[in-house]
Amino acid sequence: MKGIKGKARVLLVGPLPPTKGGMTTFMLNLMRSHLADEFEFIGFTTSRPPKPNAVDNWGYRAIFSGGIKRAASGILVTLGHLLKFPAVVLARRIEVIQIQSPDYQAFWEACIYALMARALGVPTIMRIGGAFDAFVGQSGPAARWMVRQALNLPQIVIAQSALSQDYIVAAGRRGRIIIVPNWVQQPTQLPPFATPTEPPVFLFIAGTDARRKGIEDVIGAATILAAEGSPARFQLVAMPQILQDRVAELALSNILAVEGFLEHEAIFERMRCATALLLPSYGEGFPNSLIEAMAVGTPAIVTPVGAIPEIVRDGGAITVPVADRRALADAAHRIATDKELRSRLSSEAVDIIVHNYTAHKALTVLEASYRSLIAARSQQNETPRTDS
């Protein structure tokens, strides 16, 4: 049975608002994409209570990053989601299930959904995100065996890049893998720094993974440049209160603004006005913030983690070593003082997005995968059973 106006129903399992982050953005973008003309996307949230003051929401310890009470409520909410899931699949007559699967404990949670989907006989796609390579690399032999079994539960696995595909194969996936990067709906090709921002402002987006994103290195670089009299200035957004208080105590003259959590459109607007995005991360999957900034001509300073080297291999960014505050400071100073460099990086950034990371380019293979799974299931259901 088809959904609205004959559309096939696809259940998207993952964190939905009020949760923010890359997986949430991916799900919302998919629901708003041109694929919604053919498929009815139904969101199934796995979101838990927020952690408003978390700064290190990565790894297994993230369970307790919001405190014991938050951990207990999160477990109860998760159990409620798991119990509700089969009823939603059956009641809504779901034809394909797509599960967003990051790393660490959230990966194992995604695997439970994949097991239930398999038991219900619904074709399943699992999208691997987060710092999957670090997660597997830090796992012991028993956990790696379990990861290998889990990766072979769904009919299709989505990798975010060619590099992440290699990680998934190395982790034990034997079946079909497709590459679906993050994308932007409509890149806005602004004149590349036709009126350069003065003073040059470098934007850092913290979030609840601020330490993994490199907040300590950003503060360290800002301290270096303040002492050296560089014209570079810094704007820090999505900062938990504990970090806002810490930056206020430092009283660095080159930090122009420190803001808390903002709506996506507000962050996007700050990207438009920034001289460059700072992403000195210690671990990434495929960062939405990077391609969103590049789409509006804002270059970046990045570290070579996750899919980032693949995204910026043709330019649009300066790459610095992980945890190297001196290199980060030097790169910011170069961009701040070299308008020609800024212009070149801006043009490269927009070109990269236009040629690689628009919806129609990114989603072609996913659209074909939905169709193939639905057709295979339909054929299986229509094949008459013969008694021996």
mmCIF file of C-alpha atoms in Angstrom:
data_model
loop_
_atom_site.group_PDB
_atom_site.id
_atom_site.type_symbol
_atom_site.label_atom_id
_atom_site.label_comp_id
_atom_site.label_asym_id
_atom_site.label_seq_id
_atom_site.Cartn_x
_atom_site.Cartn_y
_atom_site.Cartn_z
ATOM 1 C CA MET A 1 0.000 0.000 0.000
ATOM 2 C CA LYS A 2 1.372 3.388 -1.010
ATOM 3 C CA GLY A 3 1.309 6.564 1.035
ATOM 4 C CA ILE A 4 0.310 10.079 0.034
ATOM 5 C CA LYS A 5 -0.605 10.247 -3.664
ATOM 6 C CA GLY A 6 0.953 6.844 -4.267
ATOM 7 C CA LYS A 7 4.329 7.729 -2.776
ATOM 8 C CA ALA A 8 6.402 4.940 -1.257
ATOM 9 C CA ARG A 9 6.898 5.381 2.476
ATOM 10 C CA VAL A 10 10.448 5.751 3.792
ATOM 11 C CA LEU A 11 10.985 5.849 7.557
ATOM 12 C CA LEU A 12 13.967 8.005 8.556
ATOM 13 C CA VAL A 13 15.260 6.913 11.955
ATOM 14 C CA GLY A 14 17.534 9.349 13.751
ATOM 15 C CA PRO A 15 17.721 12.512 15.861
ATOM 16 C CA LEU A 16 15.167 15.162 14.950
ATOM 17 C CA PRO A 17 14.669 18.667 16.409
ATOM 18 C CA PRO A 18 15.105 19.982 19.004
ATOM 19 C CA THR A 19 18.320 18.007 18.542
ATOM 20 C CA LYS A 20 20.862 19.798 16.345
ATOM 21 C CA GLY A 21 23.874 18.480 14.493
ATOM 22 C CA GLY A 22 24.955 16.819 11.291
ATOM 23 C CA MET A 23 22.616 13.834 11.368
ATOM 24 C CA THR A 24 19.614 16.027 12.121
ATOM 25 C CA THR A 25 20.549 18.365 9.283
ATOM 26 C CA PHE A 26 20.915 15.415 6.901
ATOM 27 C CA MET A 27 17.450 14.099 7.766
ATOM 28 C CA LEU A 28 15.779 17.499 7.452
ATOM 29 C CA ASN A 29 17.533 18.216 4.154
ATOM 30 C CA LEU A 30 16.450 14.841 2.791
ATOM 31 C CA MET A 31 12.833 15.470 3.755
ATOM 32 C CA ARG A 32 12.971 18.802 1.903
ATOM 33 C CA SER A 33 14.829 17.507 -1.140
ATOM 34 C CA HIS A 34 13.439 16.741 -4.589
ATOM 35 C CA LEU A 35 13.136 13.093 -3.534
ATOM 36 C CA ALA A 36 10.090 14.096 -1.497
ATOM 37 C CA ASP A 37 8.240 14.343 -4.822
ATOM 38 C CA GLU A 38 8.482 10.557 -5.161
ATOM 39 C CA PHE A 39 8.839 9.285 -1.591
ATOM 40 C CA GLU A 40 6.901 10.071 1.557
ATOM 41 C CA PHE A 41 9.514 10.615 4.235
ATOM 42 C CA ILE A 42 8.345 9.864 7.759
ATOM 43 C CA GLY A 43 10.586 10.930 10.612
ATOM 44 C CA PHE A 44 11.118 8.664 13.616
ATOM 45 C CA THR A 45 13.077 10.505 16.268
ATOM 46 C CA THR A 46 15.748 8.945 18.441
ATOM 47 C CA SER A 47 16.423 12.238 20.226
ATOM 48 C CA ARG A 48 16.979 12.285 23.959
ATOM 49 C CA PRO A 49 16.779 15.137 26.494
ATOM 50 C CA PRO A 50 19.303 17.874 25.665
ATOM 51 C CA LYS A 51 22.653 18.388 27.394
ATOM 52 C CA PRO A 52 22.755 22.186 27.572
ATOM 53 C CA ASN A 53 26.161 22.457 29.256
ATOM 54 C CA ALA A 54 28.013 19.540 27.651
ATOM 55 C CA VAL A 55 31.339 20.278 25.973
ATOM 56 C CA ASP A 56 32.681 16.741 25.482
ATOM 57 C CA ASN A 57 29.805 14.741 24.029
ATOM 58 C CA TRP A 58 31.927 12.097 22.314
ATOM 59 C CA GLY A 59 32.724 8.473 23.090
ATOM 60 C CA TYR A 60 31.052 6.170 25.588
ATOM 61 C CA ARG A 61 31.581 8.712 28.377
ATOM 62 C CA ALA A 62 29.075 10.956 26.581
ATOM 63 C CA ILE A 63 26.292 8.957 28.253
ATOM 64 C CA PHE A 64 27.108 10.754 31.494
ATOM 65 C CA SER A 65 28.185 14.126 30.088
ATOM 66 C CA GLY A 66 24.871 15.656 31.132
ATOM 67 C CA GLY A 67 24.908 14.148 34.621
ATOM 68 C CA ILE A 68 23.442 11.001 36.190
ATOM 69 C CA LYS A 69 19.819 12.208 36.076
ATOM 70 C CA ARG A 70 20.163 13.115 32.406
ATOM 71 C CA ALA A 71 21.698 9.674 31.695
ATOM 72 C CA ALA A 72 18.805 7.913 33.428
ATOM 73 C CA SER A 73 16.159 9.943 31.610
ATOM 74 C CA GLY A 74 17.993 9.389 28.319
ATOM 75 C CA ILE A 75 17.919 5.625 28.815
ATOM 76 C CA LEU A 76 14.189 5.685 29.582
ATOM 77 C CA VAL A 77 13.437 7.830 26.522
ATOM 78 C CA THR A 78 15.515 5.503 24.333
ATOM 79 C CA LEU A 79 13.648 2.456 25.609
ATOM 80 C CA GLY A 80 10.385 4.207 24.795
ATOM 81 C CA HIS A 81 11.541 4.854 21.237
ATOM 82 C CA LEU A 82 12.596 1.233 20.782
ATOM 83 C CA LEU A 83 9.266 -0.074 22.043
ATOM 84 C CA LYS A 84 7.340 2.293 19.774
ATOM 85 C CA PHE A 85 9.323 1.494 16.638
ATOM 86 C CA PRO A 86 7.675 -1.795 15.500
ATOM 87 C CA ALA A 87 4.188 -0.340 15.921
ATOM 88 C CA VAL A 88 5.069 2.663 13.751
ATOM 89 C CA VAL A 89 6.590 0.475 11.042
ATOM 90 C CA LEU A 90 3.509 -1.740 10.875
ATOM 91 C CA ALA A 91 0.881 0.977 11.302
ATOM 92 C CA ARG A 92 2.401 3.251 8.656
ATOM 93 C CA ARG A 93 3.113 0.365 6.241
ATOM 94 C CA ILE A 94 6.722 1.399 5.844
ATOM 95 C CA GLU A 95 8.462 0.166 2.680
ATOM 96 C CA VAL A 96 12.052 1.219 3.393
ATOM 97 C CA ILE A 97 13.760 2.053 6.685
ATOM 98 C CA GLN A 98 16.814 4.310 6.726
ATOM 99 C CA ILE A 99 18.701 4.416 10.005
ATOM 100 C CA GLN A 100 21.203 7.131 10.822
ATOM 101 C CA SER A 101 24.079 5.456 12.646
ATOM 102 C CA PRO A 102 26.920 7.463 14.194
ATOM 103 C CA ASP A 103 29.505 5.998 16.572
ATOM 104 C CA TYR A 104 29.954 4.489 20.035
ATOM 105 C CA GLN A 105 26.734 3.806 21.993
ATOM 106 C CA ALA A 106 24.567 5.412 19.302
ATOM 107 C CA PHE A 107 25.910 2.860 16.800
ATOM 108 C CA TRP A 108 24.719 -0.010 18.980
ATOM 109 C CA GLU A 109 21.341 1.665 19.371
ATOM 110 C CA ALA A 110 21.087 1.908 15.563
ATOM 111 C CA CYS A 111 21.901 -1.794 15.340
ATOM 112 C CA ILE A 112 18.881 -2.641 17.523
ATOM 113 C CA TYR A 113 16.669 -0.763 15.061
ATOM 114 C CA ALA A 114 18.307 -2.670 12.195
ATOM 115 C CA LEU A 115 17.643 -5.986 13.933
ATOM 116 C CA MET A 116 13.980 -5.087 14.448
ATOM 117 C CA ALA A 117 13.661 -3.935 10.844
ATOM 118 C CA ARG A 118 15.069 -7.237 9.678
ATOM 119 C CA ALA A 119 12.646 -9.151 11.903
ATOM 120 C CA LEU A 120 9.776 -7.129 10.427
ATOM 121 C CA GLY A 121 10.942 -7.935 6.899
ATOM 122 C CA VAL A 122 11.381 -4.305 5.817
ATOM 123 C CA PRO A 123 14.360 -3.431 3.562
ATOM 124 C CA THR A 124 16.862 -1.365 5.511
ATOM 125 C CA ILE A 125 19.565 1.176 4.771
ATOM 126 C CA MET A 126 22.075 2.186 7.439
ATOM 127 C CA ARG A 127 23.937 5.475 7.063
ATOM 128 C CA ILE A 128 27.270 5.465 8.854
ATOM 129 C CA GLY A 129 28.365 8.825 10.210
ATOM 130 C CA GLY A 130 30.259 10.328 13.108
ATOM 131 C CA ALA A 131 33.864 9.416 13.815
ATOM 132 C CA PHE A 132 33.303 5.785 12.813
ATOM 133 C CA ASP A 133 36.989 5.144 12.121
ATOM 134 C CA ALA A 134 37.983 6.297 15.622
ATOM 135 C CA PHE A 135 35.160 4.274 17.164
ATOM 136 C CA VAL A 136 36.252 1.046 15.467
ATOM 137 C CA GLY A 137 39.928 1.769 16.051
ATOM 138 C CA GLN A 138 39.334 2.130 19.789
ATOM 139 C CA SER A 139 37.214 -1.028 20.014
ATOM 140 C CA GLY A 140 38.522 -4.349 21.313
ATOM 141 C CA PRO A 141 38.410 -7.669 19.387
ATOM 142 C CA ALA A 142 34.973 -8.652 20.695
ATOM 143 C CA ALA A 143 33.451 -5.268 19.859
ATOM 144 C CA ARG A 144 35.006 -5.337 16.386
ATOM 145 C CA TRP A 145 33.428 -8.743 15.784
ATOM 146 C CA MET A 146 30.067 -7.314 16.813
ATOM 147 C CA VAL A 147 30.589 -4.293 14.535
ATOM 148 C CA ARG A 148 31.283 -6.640 11.628
ATOM 149 C CA GLN A 149 28.051 -8.548 12.257
ATOM 150 C CA ALA A 150 26.068 -5.336 12.654
ATOM 151 C CA LEU A 151 27.363 -3.835 9.400
ATOM 152 C CA ASN A 152 25.921 -6.796 7.523
ATOM 153 C CA LEU A 153 22.384 -6.466 8.906
ATOM 154 C CA PRO A 154 21.075 -3.878 6.393
ATOM 155 C CA GLN A 155 20.697 -4.470 2.666
ATOM 156 C CA ILE A 156 22.583 -1.245 1.916
ATOM 157 C CA VAL A 157 25.083 0.803 3.884
ATOM 158 C CA ILE A 158 25.624 4.494 3.140
ATOM 159 C CA ALA A 159 29.140 5.874 3.413
ATOM 160 C CA GLN A 160 29.654 9.625 3.426
ATOM 161 C CA SER A 161 32.852 9.578 1.379
ATOM 162 C CA ALA A 162 35.250 7.273 -0.427
ATOM 163 C CA LEU A 163 37.489 7.329 2.635
ATOM 164 C CA SER A 164 34.669 6.316 4.964
ATOM 165 C CA GLN A 165 33.720 3.568 2.504
ATOM 166 C CA ASP A 166 37.217 2.163 2.955
ATOM 167 C CA TYR A 167 36.781 2.214 6.742
ATOM 168 C CA ILE A 168 33.447 0.416 6.481
ATOM 169 C CA VAL A 169 34.875 -2.298 4.229
ATOM 170 C CA ALA A 170 37.861 -2.712 6.554
ATOM 171 C CA ALA A 171 35.434 -3.037 9.483
ATOM 172 C CA GLY A 172 33.786 -6.027 7.792
ATOM 173 C CA ARG A 173 30.941 -4.893 5.541
ATOM 174 C CA ARG A 174 30.509 -7.471 2.759
ATOM 175 C CA GLY A 175 27.365 -6.219 1.047
ATOM 176 C CA ARG A 176 26.464 -3.183 -1.007
ATOM 177 C CA ILE A 177 27.814 0.243 -0.040
ATOM 178 C CA ILE A 178 26.787 3.505 -1.676
ATOM 179 C CA ILE A 179 28.380 6.913 -1.196
ATOM 180 C CA VAL A 180 26.016 9.753 -0.319
ATOM 181 C CA PRO A 181 27.826 12.870 0.904
ATOM 182 C CA ASN A 182 26.142 15.720 2.698
ATOM 183 C CA TRP A 183 24.977 18.452 0.376
ATOM 184 C CA VAL A 184 23.463 21.914 0.172
ATOM 185 C CA GLN A 185 20.133 22.579 -1.450
ATOM 186 C CA GLN A 186 21.054 25.656 -3.460
ATOM 187 C CA PRO A 187 24.590 27.054 -3.244
ATOM 188 C CA THR A 188 24.526 30.838 -3.158
ATOM 189 C CA GLN A 189 27.399 32.090 -5.288
ATOM 190 C CA LEU A 190 28.299 35.342 -3.625
ATOM 191 C CA PRO A 191 30.997 37.578 -5.132
ATOM 192 C CA PRO A 192 34.169 36.194 -3.517
ATOM 193 C CA PHE A 193 34.990 38.764 -0.884
ATOM 194 C CA ALA A 194 34.079 41.679 -3.163
ATOM 195 C CA THR A 195 33.781 43.727 0.021
ATOM 196 C CA PRO A 196 36.127 41.939 2.460
ATOM 197 C CA THR A 197 35.050 41.787 6.068
ATOM 198 C CA GLU A 198 37.004 44.268 8.164
ATOM 199 C CA PRO A 199 38.276 43.379 10.605
ATOM 200 C CA PRO A 200 38.636 39.771 9.362
ATOM 201 C CA VAL A 201 36.359 37.550 11.481
ATOM 202 C CA PHE A 202 36.915 33.815 11.998
ATOM 203 C CA LEU A 203 33.833 31.803 12.946
ATOM 204 C CA PHE A 204 33.944 28.769 15.251
ATOM 205 C CA ILE A 205 30.841 26.646 15.930
ATOM 206 C CA ALA A 206 31.216 24.798 19.231
ATOM 207 C CA GLY A 207 28.091 22.773 20.040
ATOM 208 C CA THR A 208 28.016 19.976 22.607
ATOM 209 C CA ASP A 209 31.152 18.446 21.051
ATOM 210 C CA ALA A 210 33.210 21.586 21.562
ATOM 211 C CA ARG A 211 36.355 19.783 22.695
ATOM 212 C CA ARG A 212 36.310 17.421 19.725
ATOM 213 C CA LYS A 213 35.681 20.388 17.435
ATOM 214 C CA GLY A 214 38.846 22.040 18.760
ATOM 215 C CA ILE A 215 37.681 24.771 21.137
ATOM 216 C CA GLU A 216 40.895 24.591 23.166
ATOM 217 C CA ASP A 217 42.984 25.106 20.036
ATOM 218 C CA VAL A 218 40.815 28.032 18.909
ATOM 219 C CA ILE A 219 41.236 29.716 22.280
ATOM 220 C CA GLY A 220 44.960 28.974 22.137
ATOM 221 C CA ALA A 221 45.293 30.455 18.644
ATOM 222 C CA ALA A 222 43.299 33.538 19.652
ATOM 223 C CA THR A 223 45.604 34.029 22.633
ATOM 224 C CA ILE A 224 48.673 33.804 20.388
ATOM 225 C CA LEU A 225 47.310 36.263 17.840
ATOM 226 C CA ALA A 226 46.133 38.734 20.477
ATOM 227 C CA ALA A 227 49.667 38.853 21.869
ATOM 228 C CA GLU A 228 51.137 39.334 18.388
ATOM 229 C CA GLY A 229 48.746 42.108 17.352
ATOM 230 C CA SER A 230 47.217 40.246 14.417
ATOM 231 C CA PRO A 231 44.130 41.825 12.804
ATOM 232 C CA ALA A 232 42.319 38.455 13.005
ATOM 233 C CA ARG A 233 39.187 38.507 15.132
ATOM 234 C CA PHE A 234 37.069 35.623 16.401
ATOM 235 C CA GLN A 235 33.360 34.905 16.728
ATOM 236 C CA LEU A 236 32.359 31.865 18.784
ATOM 237 C CA VAL A 237 28.804 30.515 18.505
ATOM 238 C CA ALA A 238 26.807 27.571 19.875
ATOM 239 C CA MET A 239 28.885 27.900 23.030
ATOM 240 C CA PRO A 240 27.632 26.120 26.178
ATOM 241 C CA GLN A 241 27.383 28.463 29.148
ATOM 242 C CA ILE A 242 30.422 26.975 30.853
ATOM 243 C CA LEU A 243 32.553 27.920 27.840
ATOM 244 C CA GLN A 244 30.980 31.368 27.556
ATOM 245 C CA ASP A 245 31.970 32.021 31.167
ATOM 246 C CA ARG A 246 35.500 30.782 30.584
ATOM 247 C CA VAL A 247 36.043 32.974 27.512
ATOM 248 C CA ALA A 248 34.637 35.981 29.372
ATOM 249 C CA GLU A 249 37.210 35.445 32.132
ATOM 250 C CA LEU A 250 40.038 35.395 29.576
ATOM 251 C CA ALA A 251 38.943 38.820 28.283
ATOM 252 C CA LEU A 252 40.800 38.449 24.977
ATOM 253 C CA SER A 253 40.523 41.618 22.926
ATOM 254 C CA ASN A 254 40.293 39.762 19.607
ATOM 255 C CA ILE A 255 37.192 37.717 20.493
ATOM 256 C CA LEU A 256 34.407 39.969 19.237
ATOM 257 C CA ALA A 257 31.373 37.848 20.069
ATOM 258 C CA VAL A 258 30.502 34.771 22.098
ATOM 259 C CA GLU A 259 26.988 33.388 21.587
ATOM 260 C CA GLY A 260 25.015 30.432 22.809
ATOM 261 C CA PHE A 261 23.022 27.975 20.747
ATOM 262 C CA LEU A 262 21.325 29.496 17.707
ATOM 263 C CA GLU A 263 18.840 28.357 15.100
ATOM 264 C CA HIS A 264 20.386 26.946 11.942
ATOM 265 C CA GLU A 265 19.461 29.947 9.815
ATOM 266 C CA ALA A 266 21.147 32.293 12.276
ATOM 267 C CA ILE A 267 24.365 30.259 12.147
ATOM 268 C CA PHE A 268 24.158 30.155 8.363
ATOM 269 C CA GLU A 269 23.887 33.942 8.286
ATOM 270 C CA ARG A 270 27.003 34.244 10.418
ATOM 271 C CA MET A 271 28.789 32.002 7.950
ATOM 272 C CA ARG A 272 27.891 34.415 5.165
ATOM 273 C CA CYS A 273 29.472 37.307 7.058
ATOM 274 C CA ALA A 274 32.593 35.491 8.254
ATOM 275 C CA THR A 275 36.024 35.738 6.690
ATOM 276 C CA ALA A 276 36.641 32.028 7.290
ATOM 277 C CA LEU A 277 35.259 29.059 9.214
ATOM 278 C CA LEU A 278 37.439 27.393 11.835
ATOM 279 C CA LEU A 279 37.156 23.594 12.015
ATOM 280 C CA PRO A 280 40.302 22.363 13.817
ATOM 281 C CA SER A 281 38.561 19.115 14.715
ATOM 282 C CA TYR A 282 39.992 15.976 16.302
ATOM 283 C CA GLY A 283 37.445 13.716 14.624
ATOM 284 C CA GLU A 284 34.719 14.113 12.001
ATOM 285 C CA GLY A 285 32.446 12.223 9.698
ATOM 286 C CA PHE A 286 31.341 14.609 6.958
ATOM 287 C CA PRO A 287 30.851 18.066 8.504
ATOM 288 C CA ASN A 288 27.780 19.928 7.261
ATOM 289 C CA SER A 289 29.140 23.195 8.577
ATOM 290 C CA LEU A 290 32.090 22.989 6.189
ATOM 291 C CA ILE A 291 30.088 22.550 2.988
ATOM 292 C CA GLU A 292 27.493 25.105 4.084
ATOM 293 C CA ALA A 293 30.219 27.687 4.644
ATOM 294 C CA MET A 294 31.927 26.836 1.366
ATOM 295 C CA ALA A 295 28.621 27.135 -0.490
ATOM 296 C CA VAL A 296 28.438 30.838 0.370
ATOM 297 C CA GLY A 297 32.072 31.455 -0.482
ATOM 298 C CA THR A 298 33.451 31.263 3.040
ATOM 299 C CA PRO A 299 36.736 29.328 3.079
ATOM 300 C CA ALA A 300 37.913 27.338 6.079
ATOM 301 C CA ILE A 301 40.858 26.329 8.197
ATOM 302 C CA VAL A 302 40.571 22.601 8.835
ATOM 303 C CA THR A 303 42.389 19.548 10.132
ATOM 304 C CA PRO A 304 42.813 16.361 8.023
ATOM 305 C CA VAL A 305 40.230 14.160 9.784
ATOM 306 C CA GLY A 306 37.220 12.210 8.511
ATOM 307 C CA ALA A 307 36.049 13.218 5.040
ATOM 308 C CA ILE A 308 37.605 16.689 5.251
ATOM 309 C CA PRO A 309 40.686 15.891 3.102
ATOM 310 C CA GLU A 310 38.378 14.600 0.370
ATOM 311 C CA ILE A 311 36.151 17.692 0.513
ATOM 312 C CA VAL A 312 38.991 20.231 0.286
ATOM 313 C CA ARG A 313 41.414 18.320 -1.944
ATOM 314 C CA ASP A 314 40.822 20.895 -4.708
ATOM 315 C CA GLY A 315 41.134 23.923 -2.439
ATOM 316 C CA GLY A 316 38.753 26.140 -0.521
ATOM 317 C CA ALA A 317 40.609 25.683 2.760
ATOM 318 C CA ILE A 318 43.944 25.694 4.543
ATOM 319 C CA THR A 319 44.728 22.422 6.311
ATOM 320 C CA VAL A 320 46.688 22.427 9.573
ATOM 321 C CA PRO A 321 47.801 19.526 11.796
ATOM 322 C CA VAL A 322 45.511 18.345 14.583
ATOM 323 C CA ALA A 323 46.177 20.064 17.933
ATOM 324 C CA ASP A 324 48.691 22.529 16.444
ATOM 325 C CA ARG A 325 47.686 25.925 17.838
ATOM 326 C CA ARG A 326 50.660 27.703 16.304
ATOM 327 C CA ALA A 327 49.767 26.417 12.839
ATOM 328 C CA LEU A 328 46.124 27.387 13.366
ATOM 329 C CA ALA A 329 47.146 30.900 14.420
ATOM 330 C CA ASP A 330 49.500 31.253 11.452
ATOM 331 C CA ALA A 331 46.803 30.134 8.989
ATOM 332 C CA ALA A 332 44.280 32.609 10.439
ATOM 333 C CA HIS A 333 46.834 35.420 10.228
ATOM 334 C CA ARG A 334 47.605 34.561 6.586
ATOM 335 C CA ILE A 335 43.961 34.719 5.594
ATOM 336 C CA ALA A 336 43.412 37.865 7.648
ATOM 337 C CA THR A 337 46.253 39.727 5.926
ATOM 338 C CA ASP A 338 46.116 38.358 2.362
ATOM 339 C CA LYS A 339 43.020 39.468 0.427
ATOM 340 C CA GLU A 340 44.118 37.652 -2.719
ATOM 341 C CA LEU A 341 44.369 34.385 -0.783
ATOM 342 C CA ARG A 342 40.917 34.942 0.664
ATOM 343 C CA SER A 343 39.474 35.589 -2.776
ATOM 344 C CA ARG A 344 41.101 32.501 -4.283
ATOM 345 C CA LEU A 345 39.995 30.208 -1.461
ATOM 346 C CA SER A 346 36.462 31.625 -1.682
ATOM 347 C CA SER A 347 36.194 30.937 -5.427
ATOM 348 C CA GLU A 348 37.576 27.433 -4.964
ATOM 349 C CA ALA A 349 35.090 26.739 -2.159
ATOM 350 C CA VAL A 350 32.045 27.650 -4.258
ATOM 351 C CA ASP A 351 33.319 25.673 -7.258
ATOM 352 C CA ILE A 352 33.789 22.571 -5.113
ATOM 353 C CA ILE A 353 30.221 22.733 -3.826
ATOM 354 C CA VAL A 354 28.664 23.406 -7.238
ATOM 355 C CA HIS A 355 30.490 20.479 -8.838
ATOM 356 C CA ASN A 356 30.228 17.934 -6.038
ATOM 357 C CA TYR A 357 27.793 18.679 -3.241
ATOM 358 C CA THR A 358 24.389 19.742 -4.540
ATOM 359 C CA ALA A 359 21.250 17.705 -3.889
ATOM 360 C CA HIS A 360 20.842 16.416 -7.440
ATOM 361 C CA LYS A 361 24.443 15.239 -7.588
ATOM 362 C CA ALA A 362 24.505 13.688 -4.129
ATOM 363 C CA LEU A 363 21.107 11.951 -4.076
ATOM 364 C CA THR A 364 20.991 10.171 -7.448
ATOM 365 C CA VAL A 365 22.376 6.923 -6.089
ATOM 366 C CA LEU A 366 20.122 7.058 -3.002
ATOM 367 C CA GLU A 367 17.041 7.535 -5.169
ATOM 368 C CA ALA A 368 17.987 4.492 -7.242
ATOM 369 C CA SER A 369 18.585 2.484 -4.073
ATOM 370 C CA TYR A 370 15.119 3.255 -2.707
ATOM 371 C CA ARG A 371 13.569 2.151 -5.969
ATOM 372 C CA SER A 372 15.558 -1.090 -6.138
ATOM 373 C CA LEU A 373 14.700 -2.093 -2.568
ATOM 374 C CA ILE A 374 11.014 -1.326 -3.027
ATOM 375 C CA ALA A 375 10.892 -3.208 -6.338
ATOM 376 C CA ALA A 376 12.683 -6.234 -4.870
ATOM 377 C CA ARG A 377 10.313 -6.379 -1.919
ATOM 378 C CA SER A 378 7.285 -5.995 -4.151
ATOM 379 C CA GLN A 379 8.492 -8.808 -6.384
ATOM 380 C CA GLN A 380 9.164 -11.005 -3.377
ATOM 381 C CA ASN A 381 5.668 -10.381 -2.007
ATOM 382 C CA GLU A 382 4.062 -11.142 -5.372
ATOM 383 C CA THR A 383 5.982 -14.365 -6.035
ATOM 384 C CA PRO A 384 3.608 -17.255 -5.398
ATOM 385 C CA ARG A 385 4.783 -19.837 -2.895
ATOM 386 C CA THR A 386 4.991 -23.403 -4.198
ATOM 387 C CA ASP A 387 4.463 -26.304 -1.828
ATOM 388 C CA SER A 388 6.913 -29.156 -2.096
#
